[in-house]
Coordinates of C-alpha atoms in Angstrom, one line a residue:
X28 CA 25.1 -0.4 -15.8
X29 CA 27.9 -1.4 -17.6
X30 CA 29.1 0.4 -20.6
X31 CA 29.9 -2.2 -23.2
X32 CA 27.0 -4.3 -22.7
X33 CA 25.2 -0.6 -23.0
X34 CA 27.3 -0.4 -26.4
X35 CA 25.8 -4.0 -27.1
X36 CA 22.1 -3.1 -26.2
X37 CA 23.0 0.3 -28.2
X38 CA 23.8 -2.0 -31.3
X39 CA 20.7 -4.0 -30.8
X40 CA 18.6 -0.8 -30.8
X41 CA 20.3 0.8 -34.0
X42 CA 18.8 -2.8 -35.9
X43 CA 15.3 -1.5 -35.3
X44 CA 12.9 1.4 -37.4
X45 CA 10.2 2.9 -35.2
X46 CA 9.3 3.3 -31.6
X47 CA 5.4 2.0 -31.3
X48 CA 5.3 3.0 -27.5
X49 CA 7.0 4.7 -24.4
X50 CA 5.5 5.0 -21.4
X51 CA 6.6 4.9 -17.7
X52 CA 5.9 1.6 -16.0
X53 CA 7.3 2.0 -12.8
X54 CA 8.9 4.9 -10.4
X55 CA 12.0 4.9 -12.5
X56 CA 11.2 2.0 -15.1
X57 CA 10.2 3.2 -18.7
X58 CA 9.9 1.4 -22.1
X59 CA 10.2 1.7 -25.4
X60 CA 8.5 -0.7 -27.9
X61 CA 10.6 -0.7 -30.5
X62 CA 9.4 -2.5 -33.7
X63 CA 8.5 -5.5 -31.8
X64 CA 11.3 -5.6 -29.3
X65 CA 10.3 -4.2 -26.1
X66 CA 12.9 -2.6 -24.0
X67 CA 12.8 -1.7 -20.3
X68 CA 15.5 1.0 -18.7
X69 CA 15.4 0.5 -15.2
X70 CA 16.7 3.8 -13.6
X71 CA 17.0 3.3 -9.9
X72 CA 20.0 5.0 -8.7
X73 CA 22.9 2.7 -8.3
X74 CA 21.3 -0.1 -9.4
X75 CA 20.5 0.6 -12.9
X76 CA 20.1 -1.9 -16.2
X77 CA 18.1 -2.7 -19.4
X78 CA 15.9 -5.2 -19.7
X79 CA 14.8 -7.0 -22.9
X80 CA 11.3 -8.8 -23.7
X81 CA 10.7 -9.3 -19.9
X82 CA 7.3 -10.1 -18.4
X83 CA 7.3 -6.4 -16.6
X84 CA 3.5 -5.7 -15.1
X85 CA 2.9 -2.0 -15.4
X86 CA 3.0 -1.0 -11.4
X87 CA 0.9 2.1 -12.1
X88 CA -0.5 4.6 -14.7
X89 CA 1.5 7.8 -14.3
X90 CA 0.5 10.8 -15.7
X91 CA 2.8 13.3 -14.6
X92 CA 4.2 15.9 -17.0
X93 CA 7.2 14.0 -17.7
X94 CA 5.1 11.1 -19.0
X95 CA 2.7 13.0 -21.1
X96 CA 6.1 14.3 -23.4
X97 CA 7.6 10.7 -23.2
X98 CA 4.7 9.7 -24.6
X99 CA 3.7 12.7 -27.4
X100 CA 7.6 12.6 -28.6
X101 CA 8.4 9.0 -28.7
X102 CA 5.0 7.2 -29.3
X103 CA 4.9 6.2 -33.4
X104 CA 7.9 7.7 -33.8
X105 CA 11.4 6.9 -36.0
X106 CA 14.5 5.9 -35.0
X107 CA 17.4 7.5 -36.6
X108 CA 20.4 7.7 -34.6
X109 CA 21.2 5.6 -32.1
X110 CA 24.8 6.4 -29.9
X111 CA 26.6 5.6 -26.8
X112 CA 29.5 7.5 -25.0
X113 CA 30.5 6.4 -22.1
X114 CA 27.3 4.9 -19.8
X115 CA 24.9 7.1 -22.0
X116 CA 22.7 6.3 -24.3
X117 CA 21.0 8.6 -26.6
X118 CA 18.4 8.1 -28.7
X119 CA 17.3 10.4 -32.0
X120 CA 13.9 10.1 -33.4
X121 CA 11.4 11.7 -35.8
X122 CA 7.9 12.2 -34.9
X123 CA 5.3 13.9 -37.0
X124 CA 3.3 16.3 -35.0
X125 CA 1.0 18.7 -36.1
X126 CA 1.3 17.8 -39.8
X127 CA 5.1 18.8 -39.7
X128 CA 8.5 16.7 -38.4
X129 CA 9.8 17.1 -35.3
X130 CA 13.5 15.9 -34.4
X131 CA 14.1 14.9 -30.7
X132 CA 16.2 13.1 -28.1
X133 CA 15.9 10.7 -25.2
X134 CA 19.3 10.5 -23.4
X135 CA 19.3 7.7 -20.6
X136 CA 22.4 8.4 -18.7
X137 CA 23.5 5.4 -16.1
X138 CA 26.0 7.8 -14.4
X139 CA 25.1 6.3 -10.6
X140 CA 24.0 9.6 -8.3
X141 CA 22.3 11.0 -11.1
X142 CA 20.8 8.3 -13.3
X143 CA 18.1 9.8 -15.3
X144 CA 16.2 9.8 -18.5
X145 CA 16.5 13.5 -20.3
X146 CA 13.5 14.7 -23.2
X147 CA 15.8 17.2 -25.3
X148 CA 15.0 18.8 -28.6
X149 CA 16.7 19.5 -31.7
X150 CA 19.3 22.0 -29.8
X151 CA 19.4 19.8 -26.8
X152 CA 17.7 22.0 -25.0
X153 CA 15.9 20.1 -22.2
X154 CA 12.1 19.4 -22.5
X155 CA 11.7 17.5 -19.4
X156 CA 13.5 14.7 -17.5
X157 CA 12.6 11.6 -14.8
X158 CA 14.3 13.7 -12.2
X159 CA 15.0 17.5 -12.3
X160 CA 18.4 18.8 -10.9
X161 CA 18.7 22.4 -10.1
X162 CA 22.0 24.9 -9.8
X163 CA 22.0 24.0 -6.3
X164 CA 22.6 19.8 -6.6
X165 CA 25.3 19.8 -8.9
X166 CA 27.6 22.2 -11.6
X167 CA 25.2 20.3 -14.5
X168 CA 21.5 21.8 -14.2
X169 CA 18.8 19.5 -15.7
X170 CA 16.2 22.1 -15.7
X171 CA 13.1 22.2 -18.7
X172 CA 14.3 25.2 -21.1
X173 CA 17.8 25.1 -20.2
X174 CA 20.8 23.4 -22.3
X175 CA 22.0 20.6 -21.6
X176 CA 26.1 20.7 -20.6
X177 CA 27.9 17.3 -21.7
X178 CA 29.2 15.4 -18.7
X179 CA 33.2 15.9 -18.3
X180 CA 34.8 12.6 -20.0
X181 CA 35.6 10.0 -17.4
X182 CA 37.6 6.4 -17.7
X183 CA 35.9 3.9 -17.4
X184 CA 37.3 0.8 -15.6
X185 CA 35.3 -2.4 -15.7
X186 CA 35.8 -6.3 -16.4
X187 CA 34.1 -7.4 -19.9
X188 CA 33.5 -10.9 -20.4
X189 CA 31.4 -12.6 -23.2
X190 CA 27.6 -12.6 -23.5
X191 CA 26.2 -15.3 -25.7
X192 CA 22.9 -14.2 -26.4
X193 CA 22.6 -10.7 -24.8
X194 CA 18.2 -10.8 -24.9
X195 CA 18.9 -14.0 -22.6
X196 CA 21.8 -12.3 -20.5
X197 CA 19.4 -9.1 -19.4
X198 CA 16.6 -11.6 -18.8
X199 CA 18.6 -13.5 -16.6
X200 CA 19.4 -10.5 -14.5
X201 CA 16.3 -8.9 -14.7
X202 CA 15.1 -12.8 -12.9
X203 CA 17.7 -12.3 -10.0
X204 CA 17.2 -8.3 -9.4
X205 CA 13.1 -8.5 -9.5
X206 CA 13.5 -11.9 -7.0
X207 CA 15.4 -9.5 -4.7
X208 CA 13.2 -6.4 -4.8
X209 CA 10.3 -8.8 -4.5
X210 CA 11.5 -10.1 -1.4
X211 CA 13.2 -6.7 0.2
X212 CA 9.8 -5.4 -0.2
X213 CA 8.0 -7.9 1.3
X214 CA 10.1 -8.3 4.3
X215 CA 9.4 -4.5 4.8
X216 CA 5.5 -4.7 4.6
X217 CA 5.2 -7.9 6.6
X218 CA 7.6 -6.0 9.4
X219 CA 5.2 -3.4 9.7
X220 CA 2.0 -6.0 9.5
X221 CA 3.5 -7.9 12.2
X222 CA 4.2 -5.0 14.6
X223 CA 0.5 -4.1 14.2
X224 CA -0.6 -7.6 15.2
X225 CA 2.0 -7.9 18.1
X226 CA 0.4 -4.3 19.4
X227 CA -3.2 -5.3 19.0
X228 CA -2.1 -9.2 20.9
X229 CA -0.6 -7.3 23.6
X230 CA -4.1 -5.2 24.0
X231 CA -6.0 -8.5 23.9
X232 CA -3.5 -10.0 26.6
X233 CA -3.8 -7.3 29.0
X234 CA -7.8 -7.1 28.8
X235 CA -9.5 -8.7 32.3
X236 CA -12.0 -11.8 31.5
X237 CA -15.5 -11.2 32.2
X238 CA -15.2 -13.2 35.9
X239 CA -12.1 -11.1 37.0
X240 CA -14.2 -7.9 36.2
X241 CA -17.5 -9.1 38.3
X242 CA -14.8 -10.1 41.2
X243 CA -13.6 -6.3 41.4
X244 CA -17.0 -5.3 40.8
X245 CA -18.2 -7.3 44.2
X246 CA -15.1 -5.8 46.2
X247 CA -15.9 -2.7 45.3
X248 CA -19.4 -2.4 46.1
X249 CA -18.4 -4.5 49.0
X250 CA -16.0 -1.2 49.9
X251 CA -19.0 1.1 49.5
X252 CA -20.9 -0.7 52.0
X253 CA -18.7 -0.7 54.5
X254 CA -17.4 2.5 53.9
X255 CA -21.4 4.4 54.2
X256 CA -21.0 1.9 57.2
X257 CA -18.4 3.4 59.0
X258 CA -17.7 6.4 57.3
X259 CA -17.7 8.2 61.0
X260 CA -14.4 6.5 61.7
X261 CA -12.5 8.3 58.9
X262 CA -11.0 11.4 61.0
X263 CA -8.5 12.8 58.4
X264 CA -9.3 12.7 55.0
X265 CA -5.5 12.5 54.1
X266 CA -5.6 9.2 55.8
X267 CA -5.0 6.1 53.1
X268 CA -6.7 3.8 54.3
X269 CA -10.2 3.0 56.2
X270 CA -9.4 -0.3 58.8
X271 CA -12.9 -1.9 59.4
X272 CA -14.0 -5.3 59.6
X273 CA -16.2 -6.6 56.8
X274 CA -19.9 -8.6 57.2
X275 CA -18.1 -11.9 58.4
X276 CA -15.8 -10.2 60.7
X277 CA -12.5 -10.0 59.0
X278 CA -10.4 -7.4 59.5
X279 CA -10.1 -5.5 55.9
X280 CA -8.3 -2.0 54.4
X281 CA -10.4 0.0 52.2
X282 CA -8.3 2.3 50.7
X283 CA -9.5 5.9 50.8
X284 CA -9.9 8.1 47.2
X285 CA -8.3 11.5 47.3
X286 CA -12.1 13.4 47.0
X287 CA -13.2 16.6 48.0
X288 CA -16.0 15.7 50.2
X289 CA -15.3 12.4 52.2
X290 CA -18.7 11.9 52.4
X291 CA -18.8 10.6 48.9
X292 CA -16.3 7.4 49.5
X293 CA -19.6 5.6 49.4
X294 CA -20.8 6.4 45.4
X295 CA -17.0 6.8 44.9
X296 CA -17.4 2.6 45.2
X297 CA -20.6 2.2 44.2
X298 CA -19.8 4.0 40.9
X299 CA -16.4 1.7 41.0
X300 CA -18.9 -1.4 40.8
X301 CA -21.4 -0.4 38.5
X302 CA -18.2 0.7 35.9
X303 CA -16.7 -2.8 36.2
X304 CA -20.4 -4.3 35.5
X305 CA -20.9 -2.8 32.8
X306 CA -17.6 -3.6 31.4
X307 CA -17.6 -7.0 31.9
X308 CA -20.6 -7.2 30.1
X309 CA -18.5 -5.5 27.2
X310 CA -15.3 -7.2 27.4
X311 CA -16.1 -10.1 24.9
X312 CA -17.6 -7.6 22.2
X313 CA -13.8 -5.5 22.8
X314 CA -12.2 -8.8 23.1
X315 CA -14.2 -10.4 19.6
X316 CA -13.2 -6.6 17.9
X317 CA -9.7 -7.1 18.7
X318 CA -9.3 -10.7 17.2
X319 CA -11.2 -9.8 14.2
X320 CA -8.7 -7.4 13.2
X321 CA -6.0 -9.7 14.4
X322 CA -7.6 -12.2 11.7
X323 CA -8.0 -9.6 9.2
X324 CA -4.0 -8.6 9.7
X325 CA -3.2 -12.0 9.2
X326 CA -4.9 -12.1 5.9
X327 CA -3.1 -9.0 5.1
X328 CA 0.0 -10.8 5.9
X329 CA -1.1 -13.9 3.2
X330 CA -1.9 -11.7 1.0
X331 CA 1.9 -9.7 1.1
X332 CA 3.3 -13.4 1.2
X333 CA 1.2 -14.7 -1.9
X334 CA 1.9 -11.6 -4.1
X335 CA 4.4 -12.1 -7.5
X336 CA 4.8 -8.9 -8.6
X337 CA 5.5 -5.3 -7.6
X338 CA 2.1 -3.9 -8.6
X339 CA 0.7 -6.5 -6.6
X340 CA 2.5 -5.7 -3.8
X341 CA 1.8 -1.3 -4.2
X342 CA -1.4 -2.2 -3.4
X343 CA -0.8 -3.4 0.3
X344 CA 1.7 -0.3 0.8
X345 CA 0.2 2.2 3.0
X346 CA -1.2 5.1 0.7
X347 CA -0.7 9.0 2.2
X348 CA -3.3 10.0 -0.5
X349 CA -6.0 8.2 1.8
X350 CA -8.6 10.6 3.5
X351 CA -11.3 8.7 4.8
X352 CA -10.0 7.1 8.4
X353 CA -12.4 4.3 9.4
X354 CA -11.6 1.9 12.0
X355 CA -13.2 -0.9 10.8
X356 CA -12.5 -0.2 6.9
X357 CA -9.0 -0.8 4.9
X358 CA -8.2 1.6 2.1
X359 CA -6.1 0.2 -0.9
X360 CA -5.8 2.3 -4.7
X361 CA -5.6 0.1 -7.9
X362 CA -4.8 2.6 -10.5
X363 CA -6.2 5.2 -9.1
X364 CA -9.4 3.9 -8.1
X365 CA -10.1 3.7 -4.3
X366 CA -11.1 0.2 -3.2
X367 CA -12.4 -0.2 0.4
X368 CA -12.8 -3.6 2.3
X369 CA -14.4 -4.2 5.3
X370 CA -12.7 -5.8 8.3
X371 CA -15.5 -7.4 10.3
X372 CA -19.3 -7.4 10.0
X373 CA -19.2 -3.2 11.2
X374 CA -17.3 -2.3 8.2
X375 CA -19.0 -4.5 6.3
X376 CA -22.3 -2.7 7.6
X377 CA -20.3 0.6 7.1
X378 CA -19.6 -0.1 3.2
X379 CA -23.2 -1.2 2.8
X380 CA -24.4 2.0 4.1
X381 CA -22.5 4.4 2.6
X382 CA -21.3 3.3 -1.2
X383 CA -23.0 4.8 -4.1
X384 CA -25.2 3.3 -6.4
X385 CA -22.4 3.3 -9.5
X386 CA -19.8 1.8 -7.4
X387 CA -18.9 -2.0 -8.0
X388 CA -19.5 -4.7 -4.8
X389 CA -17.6 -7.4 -4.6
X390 CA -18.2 -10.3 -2.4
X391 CA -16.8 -14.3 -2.5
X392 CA -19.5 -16.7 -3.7
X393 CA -21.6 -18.5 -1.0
X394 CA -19.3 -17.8 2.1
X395 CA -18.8 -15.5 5.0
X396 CA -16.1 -12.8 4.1
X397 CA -15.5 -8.9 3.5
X398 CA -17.3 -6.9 1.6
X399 CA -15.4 -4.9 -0.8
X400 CA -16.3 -1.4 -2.8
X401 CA -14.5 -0.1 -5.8
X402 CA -15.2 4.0 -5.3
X403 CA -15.7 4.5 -9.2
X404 CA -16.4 7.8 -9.3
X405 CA -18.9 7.3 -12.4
X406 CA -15.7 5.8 -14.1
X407 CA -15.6 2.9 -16.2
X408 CA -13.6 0.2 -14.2
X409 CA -11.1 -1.9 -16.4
X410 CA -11.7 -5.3 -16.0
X411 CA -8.1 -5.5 -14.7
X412 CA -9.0 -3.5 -11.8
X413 CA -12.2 -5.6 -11.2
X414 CA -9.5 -8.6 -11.3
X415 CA -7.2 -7.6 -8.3
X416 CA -10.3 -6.3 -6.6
X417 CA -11.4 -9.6 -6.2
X418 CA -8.1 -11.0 -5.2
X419 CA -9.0 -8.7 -2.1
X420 CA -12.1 -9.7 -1.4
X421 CA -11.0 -13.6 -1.6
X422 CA -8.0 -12.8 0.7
X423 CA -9.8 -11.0 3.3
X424 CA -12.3 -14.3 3.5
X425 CA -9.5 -16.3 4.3
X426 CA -9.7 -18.4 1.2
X427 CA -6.9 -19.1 -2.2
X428 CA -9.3 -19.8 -4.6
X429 CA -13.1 -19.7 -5.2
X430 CA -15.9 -17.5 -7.3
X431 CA -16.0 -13.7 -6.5
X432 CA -19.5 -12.4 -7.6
X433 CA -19.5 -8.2 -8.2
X434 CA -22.6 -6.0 -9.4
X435 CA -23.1 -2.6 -9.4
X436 CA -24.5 -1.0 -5.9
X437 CA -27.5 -0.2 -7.0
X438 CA -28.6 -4.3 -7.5
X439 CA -28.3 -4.9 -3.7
X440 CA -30.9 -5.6 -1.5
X441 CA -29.8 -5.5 2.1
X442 CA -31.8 -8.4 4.1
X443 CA -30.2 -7.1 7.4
X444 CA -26.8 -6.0 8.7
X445 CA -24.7 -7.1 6.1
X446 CA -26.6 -9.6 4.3
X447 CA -27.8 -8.9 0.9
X448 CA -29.9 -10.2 -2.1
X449 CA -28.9 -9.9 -5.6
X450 CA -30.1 -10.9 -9.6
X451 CA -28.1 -9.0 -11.9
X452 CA -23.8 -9.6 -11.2
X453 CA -21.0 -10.9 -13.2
X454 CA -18.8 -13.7 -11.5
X455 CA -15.1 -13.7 -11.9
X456 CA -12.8 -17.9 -11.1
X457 CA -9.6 -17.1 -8.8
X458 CA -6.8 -19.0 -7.3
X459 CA -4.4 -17.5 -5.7
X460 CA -1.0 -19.4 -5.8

């Protein structure tokens, strides 16, 4: 951040009366509505600005501590002093609380390493901050009850040059810094999509085909026979091989198992055989598992690459919060709710079986696809939620636009498998760009 266009965006601030919001709308993004100028401080260390009237989609609700005081303090509140010194900005403002004024400061400092936004009261004692530093991170403690020190005064050495219209200038910015996040982040989920499809194509390689399997399953009962056959020839059991000559008088080498009674080289074989039936009867249901979640990976993939925004693309990051590990079922969170989609017709099954009767279904209109299940919890669900929900559930079937029909639970009838009937739903019109 540099300081004289801070001093510029300080100047613009000092014009306006009273703060109407300030929340958090991203890891280290906050904003202040002020009269009807909204204002976004992006505080990522090192790479730190302030945005004005952008089109900034809030990433997540956050509810921490620190955003419960942003809010109470700053929320309705009256601008009185607005200063700069250096690369920080501090803020003044009078809220009424409680029937009685309250005088408090929010200092955003742009000071690289240690970037933060600080809650202080009237004696600039700290209330809380974005990030806490303790004794043991630097000389200047940013702890909640203790004062806060005033950084050391530093020269500042940077080019100025003109800004015509400063509200255009941070736009402008703002255009070319989102464009690059967008894109850094996306090259990072796709990376790890990609090595999960090039691990699962690898599996699906190396599987036998069904005639390969019956072929070993023929030798090796083939072995069995011959060995019960002439299992009087074998004189050491350390030997590795058994030299006999098979039913059309060619001279074979059955190779001989390390057991503990040679006698059983015969059901050593014949339980070879029967295993390498039963598998090739089982190798295109393993091989059909594989591709659909190769298929539902490269829906993922389309749906990483389609995204516009970073909320859109939190919900394909993977979440640590998760509990529930089911192969066949994704986990993603939309603000907090946990939405679960179904990656082939056994998760499908799966989400049938096992949502409750307040959580919302959501399914595309009239077409094979993934069923998907907000976990509400008895929550209402915003309709914003119910909106990216849907973006899932037409992603995962493979299609950019079309109808996504969602109902309660409770209004399914389940035909068979994962087929169902329904009367009572609400139908939401998508295209995904």
């Amino acid at each position: 951040m540099k300081a004289f266009i801070l001093k510029k965006i300080a100047q613009h601030i000092s014009s306006k009366k009273f703060i109407k919001r300030a929340i958090r709308v991203d890891e280290n993004v906050i904003l202040l509505e002020i009269d009807k100028t909204k204002y976004f401080f992006d505080l990522n260390k090192g790479n730190s600005d302030i945005y004005i009237d952008i089109d900034y989609e809030i990433a997540k609700k956050f509810n921490a501590p620190f955003d419960i005081t942003l809010t109470k303090k700053f929320t309705k509140s009256k601008v009185l002093e607005v200063k700069v010194v250096e690369r920080i900005l501090t803020i003044k403002v009078e809220t009424h609380l409680h029937f009685k004024k309250e005088i408090n400061y929010i200092q955003f400092e742009f000071t690289g390493r240690y970037t933060n936004a600080i809650i202080l009261n009237d004696n600039f004692v700290v209330i809380d901050a974005l990030h806490h530093i303790s004794e043991n991170v630097s000389f200047r403690v940013v702890e909640i009850g203790e004062k806060l020190i005033p950084l050391p005064p530093k020269e500042i050495k940077e080019k100025i040059f003109d800004i015509d219209d400063l509200v255009i200038y941070t736009q402008n910015l703002f255009k070319i810094k989102f464009e690059k996040r967008l894109l850094n982040i996306k090259k990072s989920l796709l990376n790890g999509v990609d090595k999960k499809i090039d691990k699962l194509q690898k599996i699906l390689n190396s599987l036998e085909s069904e005639e390969e399997l019956l072929k070993k399953s023929e030798v090796y009962k083939n072995y069995a026979d011959l060995a019960m056959i002439n299992l009087y020839k074998i004189k050491n059991k350390y030997d590795k091989f058994l030299e006999v000559e098979d039913f059309d008088g060619n001279s074979i080498k059955i190779p001989i198992p390390r057991l503990r009674n040679i006698n059983e080289i015969g059901n050593y074989y014949y339980h070879l055989a029967k295993k390498m039936k039963i598998k090739s009867k089982n190798i295109q249901i393993e091989k059909e598992n594989i591709i659909s979640k190769i298929e539902f990976l490269q829906n993922y993939k389309e749906g990483i690459q389609k995204a516009s925004t970073i909320s859109e693309l939190n919900i394909y990051k993977s979440n640590k919060k998760s509990k529930i590990k089911e192969d066949n079922i994704e986990q993603f969170y939309i603000d907090d709710f946990l939405v679960l989609v179904g990656k082939n017709e056994k998760g499908n099954i799966k989400l049938l079986k096992t949502s409750k009767a307040n959580d919302i279904w959501l399914h595309i209109k009239d077409k094979k696809g993934a069923h998907v299940i907000i976990k509400t919890n008895k929550k209402k669900v915003a309709d914003e939620v119910i909106a990216k929900a849907a973006k899932l559930a037409l992603t995962f079937s493979g299609e950019n636009e079309g109808i996504v029909d969602y109902t309660q639970r409770r209004h399914l009838y389940i035909k068979e498998k994962a087929f169902v009937n329904y009367v009572t739903y609400k139908s939401i019109k998508l295209r995904i760009e």
